[in-house]
CSV table of N, CA and C in Angstrom, one decimal:
chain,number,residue,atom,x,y,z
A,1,UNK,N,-10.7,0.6,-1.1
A,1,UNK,CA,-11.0,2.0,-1.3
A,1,UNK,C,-9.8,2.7,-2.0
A,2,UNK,N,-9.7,3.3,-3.2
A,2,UNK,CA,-9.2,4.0,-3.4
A,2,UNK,C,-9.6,5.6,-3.4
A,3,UNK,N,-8.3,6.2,-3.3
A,3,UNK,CA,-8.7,7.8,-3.3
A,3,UNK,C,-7.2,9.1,-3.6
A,4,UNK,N,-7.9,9.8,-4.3
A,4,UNK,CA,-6.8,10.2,-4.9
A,4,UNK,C,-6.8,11.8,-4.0
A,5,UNK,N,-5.8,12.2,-3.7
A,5,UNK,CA,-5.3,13.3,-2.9
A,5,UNK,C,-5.1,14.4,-3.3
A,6,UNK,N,-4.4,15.6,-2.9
A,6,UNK,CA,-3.6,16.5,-3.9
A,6,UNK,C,-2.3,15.9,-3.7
A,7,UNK,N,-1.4,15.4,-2.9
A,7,UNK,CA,-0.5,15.1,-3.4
A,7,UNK,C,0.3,13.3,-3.3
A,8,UNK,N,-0.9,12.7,-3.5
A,8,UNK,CA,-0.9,11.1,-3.3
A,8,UNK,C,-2.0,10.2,-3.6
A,9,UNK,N,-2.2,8.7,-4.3
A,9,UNK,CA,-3.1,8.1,-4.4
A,9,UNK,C,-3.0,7.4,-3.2
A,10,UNK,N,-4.3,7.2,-2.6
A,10,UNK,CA,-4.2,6.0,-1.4
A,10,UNK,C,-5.2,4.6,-1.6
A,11,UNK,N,-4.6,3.8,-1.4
A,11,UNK,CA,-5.3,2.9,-1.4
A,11,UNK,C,-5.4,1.5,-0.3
A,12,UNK,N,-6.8,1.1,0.4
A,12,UNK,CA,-6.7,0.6,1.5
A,12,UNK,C,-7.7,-0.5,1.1
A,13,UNK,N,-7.5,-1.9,1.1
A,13,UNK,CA,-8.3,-2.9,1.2
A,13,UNK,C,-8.1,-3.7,2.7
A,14,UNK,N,-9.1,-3.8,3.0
A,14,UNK,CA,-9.7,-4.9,4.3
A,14,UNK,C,-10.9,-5.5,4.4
A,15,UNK,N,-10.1,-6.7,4.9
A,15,UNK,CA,-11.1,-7.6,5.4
A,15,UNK,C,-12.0,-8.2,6.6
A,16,UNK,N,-12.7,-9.2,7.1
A,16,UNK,CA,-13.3,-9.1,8.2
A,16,UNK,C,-12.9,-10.9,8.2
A,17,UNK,N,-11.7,-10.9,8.1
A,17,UNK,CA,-11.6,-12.7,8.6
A,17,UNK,C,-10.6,-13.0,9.1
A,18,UNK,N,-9.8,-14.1,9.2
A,18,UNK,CA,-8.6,-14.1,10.4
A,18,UNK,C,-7.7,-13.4,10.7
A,19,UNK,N,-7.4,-12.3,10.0
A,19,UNK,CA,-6.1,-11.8,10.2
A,19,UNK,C,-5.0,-12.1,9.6
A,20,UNK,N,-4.0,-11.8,9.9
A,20,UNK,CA,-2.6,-12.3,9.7
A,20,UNK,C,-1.7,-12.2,10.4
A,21,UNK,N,-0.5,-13.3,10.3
A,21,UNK,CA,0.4,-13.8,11.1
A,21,UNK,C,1.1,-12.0,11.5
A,22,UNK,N,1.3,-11.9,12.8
A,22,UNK,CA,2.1,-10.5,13.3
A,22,UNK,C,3.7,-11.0,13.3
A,23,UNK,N,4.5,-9.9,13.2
A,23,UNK,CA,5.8,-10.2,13.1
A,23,UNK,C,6.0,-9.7,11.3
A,24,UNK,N,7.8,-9.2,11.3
A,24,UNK,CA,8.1,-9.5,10.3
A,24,UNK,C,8.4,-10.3,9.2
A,25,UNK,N,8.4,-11.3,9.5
A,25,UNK,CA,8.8,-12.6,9.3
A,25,UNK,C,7.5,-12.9,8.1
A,26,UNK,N,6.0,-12.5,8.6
A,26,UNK,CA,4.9,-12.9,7.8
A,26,UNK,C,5.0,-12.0,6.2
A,27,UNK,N,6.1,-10.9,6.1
A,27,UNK,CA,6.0,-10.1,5.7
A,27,UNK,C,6.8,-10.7,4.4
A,28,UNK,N,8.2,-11.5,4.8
A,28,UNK,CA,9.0,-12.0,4.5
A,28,UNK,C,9.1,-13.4,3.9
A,29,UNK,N,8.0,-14.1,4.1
A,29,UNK,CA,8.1,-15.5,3.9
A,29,UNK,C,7.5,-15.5,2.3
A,30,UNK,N,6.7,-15.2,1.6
A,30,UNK,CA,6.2,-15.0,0.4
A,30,UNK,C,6.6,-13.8,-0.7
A,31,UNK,N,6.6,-14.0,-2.0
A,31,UNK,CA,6.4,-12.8,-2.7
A,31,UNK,C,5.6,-11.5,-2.7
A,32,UNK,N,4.4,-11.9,-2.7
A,32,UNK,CA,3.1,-11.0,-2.4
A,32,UNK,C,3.5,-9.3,-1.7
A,33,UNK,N,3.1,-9.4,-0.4
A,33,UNK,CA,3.6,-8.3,0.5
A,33,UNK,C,5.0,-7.5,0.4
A,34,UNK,N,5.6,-8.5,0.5
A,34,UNK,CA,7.5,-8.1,0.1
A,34,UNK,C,7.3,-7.4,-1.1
A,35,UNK,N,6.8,-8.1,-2.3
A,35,UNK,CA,6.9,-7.2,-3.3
A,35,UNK,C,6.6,-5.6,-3.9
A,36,UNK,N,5.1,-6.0,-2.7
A,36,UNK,CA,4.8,-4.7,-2.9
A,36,UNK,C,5.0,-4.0,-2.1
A,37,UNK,N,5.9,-3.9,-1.0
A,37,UNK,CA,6.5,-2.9,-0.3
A,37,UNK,C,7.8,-2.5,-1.1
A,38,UNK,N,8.0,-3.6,-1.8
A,38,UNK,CA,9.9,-3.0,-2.6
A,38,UNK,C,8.9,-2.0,-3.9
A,39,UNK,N,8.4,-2.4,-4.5
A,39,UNK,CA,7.8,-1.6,-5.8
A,39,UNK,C,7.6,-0.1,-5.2
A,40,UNK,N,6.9,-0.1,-4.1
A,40,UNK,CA,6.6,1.0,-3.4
A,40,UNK,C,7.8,1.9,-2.9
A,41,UNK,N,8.5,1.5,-2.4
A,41,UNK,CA,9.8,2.7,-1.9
A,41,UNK,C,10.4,2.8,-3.3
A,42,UNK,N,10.4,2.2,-4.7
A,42,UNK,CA,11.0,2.9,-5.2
A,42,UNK,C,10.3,4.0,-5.8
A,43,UNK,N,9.2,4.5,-6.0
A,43,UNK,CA,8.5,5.8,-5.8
A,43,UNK,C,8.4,6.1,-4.6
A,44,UNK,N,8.8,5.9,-3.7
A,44,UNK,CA,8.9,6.7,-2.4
A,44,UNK,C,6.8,6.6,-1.9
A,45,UNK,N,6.7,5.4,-2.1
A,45,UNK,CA,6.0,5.5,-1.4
A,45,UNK,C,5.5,4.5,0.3
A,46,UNK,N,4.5,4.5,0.6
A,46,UNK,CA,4.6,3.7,1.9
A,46,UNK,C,3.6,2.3,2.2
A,47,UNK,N,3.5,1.7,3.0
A,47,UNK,CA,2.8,0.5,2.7
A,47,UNK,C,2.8,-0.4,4.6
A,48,UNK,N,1.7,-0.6,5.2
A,48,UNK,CA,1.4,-1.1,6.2
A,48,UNK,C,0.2,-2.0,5.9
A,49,UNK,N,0.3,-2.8,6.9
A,49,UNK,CA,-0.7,-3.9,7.0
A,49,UNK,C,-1.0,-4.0,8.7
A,50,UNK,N,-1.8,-3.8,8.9
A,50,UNK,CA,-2.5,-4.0,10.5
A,50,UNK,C,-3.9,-5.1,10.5
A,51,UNK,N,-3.6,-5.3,11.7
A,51,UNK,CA,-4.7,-6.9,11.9
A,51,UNK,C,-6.0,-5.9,13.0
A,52,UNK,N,-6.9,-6.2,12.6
A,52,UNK,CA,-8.0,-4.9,13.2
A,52,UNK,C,-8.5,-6.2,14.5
A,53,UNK,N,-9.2,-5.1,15.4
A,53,UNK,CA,-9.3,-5.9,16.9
A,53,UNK,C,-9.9,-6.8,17.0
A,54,UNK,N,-11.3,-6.8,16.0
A,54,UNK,CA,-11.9,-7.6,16.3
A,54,UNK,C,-11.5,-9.2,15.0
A,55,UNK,N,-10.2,-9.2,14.2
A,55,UNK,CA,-10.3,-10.2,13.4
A,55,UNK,C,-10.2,-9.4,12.1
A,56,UNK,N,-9.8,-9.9,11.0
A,56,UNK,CA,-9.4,-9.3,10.0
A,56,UNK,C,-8.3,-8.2,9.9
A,57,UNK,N,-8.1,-7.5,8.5
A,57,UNK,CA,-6.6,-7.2,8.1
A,57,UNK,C,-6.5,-6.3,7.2
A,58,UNK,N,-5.9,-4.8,7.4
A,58,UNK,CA,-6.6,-4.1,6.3
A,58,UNK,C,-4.6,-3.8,6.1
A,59,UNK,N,-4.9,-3.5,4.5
A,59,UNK,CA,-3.9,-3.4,3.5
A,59,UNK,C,-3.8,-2.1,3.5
A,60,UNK,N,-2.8,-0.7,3.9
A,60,UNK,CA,-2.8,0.7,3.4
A,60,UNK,C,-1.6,1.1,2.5
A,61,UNK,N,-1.7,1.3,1.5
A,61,UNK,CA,-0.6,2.0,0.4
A,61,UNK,C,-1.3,3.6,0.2
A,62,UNK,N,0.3,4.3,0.4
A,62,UNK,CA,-0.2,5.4,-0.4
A,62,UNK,C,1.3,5.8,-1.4
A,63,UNK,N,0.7,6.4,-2.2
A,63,UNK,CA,2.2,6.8,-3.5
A,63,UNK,C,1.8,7.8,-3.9
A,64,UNK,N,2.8,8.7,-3.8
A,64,UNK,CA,3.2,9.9,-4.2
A,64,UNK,C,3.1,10.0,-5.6
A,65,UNK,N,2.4,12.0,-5.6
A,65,UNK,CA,2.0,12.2,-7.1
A,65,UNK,C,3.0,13.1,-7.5
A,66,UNK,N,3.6,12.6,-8.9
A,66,UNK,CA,4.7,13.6,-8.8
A,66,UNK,C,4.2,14.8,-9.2
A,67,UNK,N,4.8,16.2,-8.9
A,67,UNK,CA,4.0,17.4,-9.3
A,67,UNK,C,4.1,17.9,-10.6
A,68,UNK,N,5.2,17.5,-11.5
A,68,UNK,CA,5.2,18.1,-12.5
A,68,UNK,C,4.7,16.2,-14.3
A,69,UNK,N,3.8,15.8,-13.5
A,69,UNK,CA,3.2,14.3,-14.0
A,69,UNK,C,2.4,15.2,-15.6
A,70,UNK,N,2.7,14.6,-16.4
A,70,UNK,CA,1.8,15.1,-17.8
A,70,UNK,C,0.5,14.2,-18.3
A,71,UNK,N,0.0,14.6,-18.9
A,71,UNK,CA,-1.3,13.5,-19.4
A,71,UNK,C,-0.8,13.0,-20.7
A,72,UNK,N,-1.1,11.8,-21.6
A,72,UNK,CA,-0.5,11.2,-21.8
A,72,UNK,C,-1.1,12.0,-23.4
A,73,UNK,N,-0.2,12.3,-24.1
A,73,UNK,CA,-0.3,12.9,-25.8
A,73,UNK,C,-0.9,12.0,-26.6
């Protein structure tokens, strides 16, 4: 799902299948996730991963819109 804010895009994908490993460590072992939490703080934005109760794993990013952003000439 994406969705755009007044002052942030958000974007949340989940799924309905095992989950993933808890700890930071799962976070850390691959490129994938790592990367996109570093890409993200450098626009100051934020990034969580939660394992939902019954199984599966939803992805939430959101990044900040800058306020003075132009359309492109």
């Amino acid at each position: 799902d994406l969705t755009q804010m007044d002052d942030s895009v958000q974007l949340s994908v989940v799924d309905n299948g095992k989950g993933m490993p808890c700890g930071a460590s799962s976070l850390t072992r691959g490129l994938g996730l790592a990367g996109i939490r570093e890409r993200l703080q450098l626009f100051n934005g934020t990034f969580r991963v939660e394992n939902g109760a019954d199984g599966g794993a939803g992805v939430y990013v959101s990044l900040p819109i800058a306020a003075n952003t132009r359309e492109p000439e």
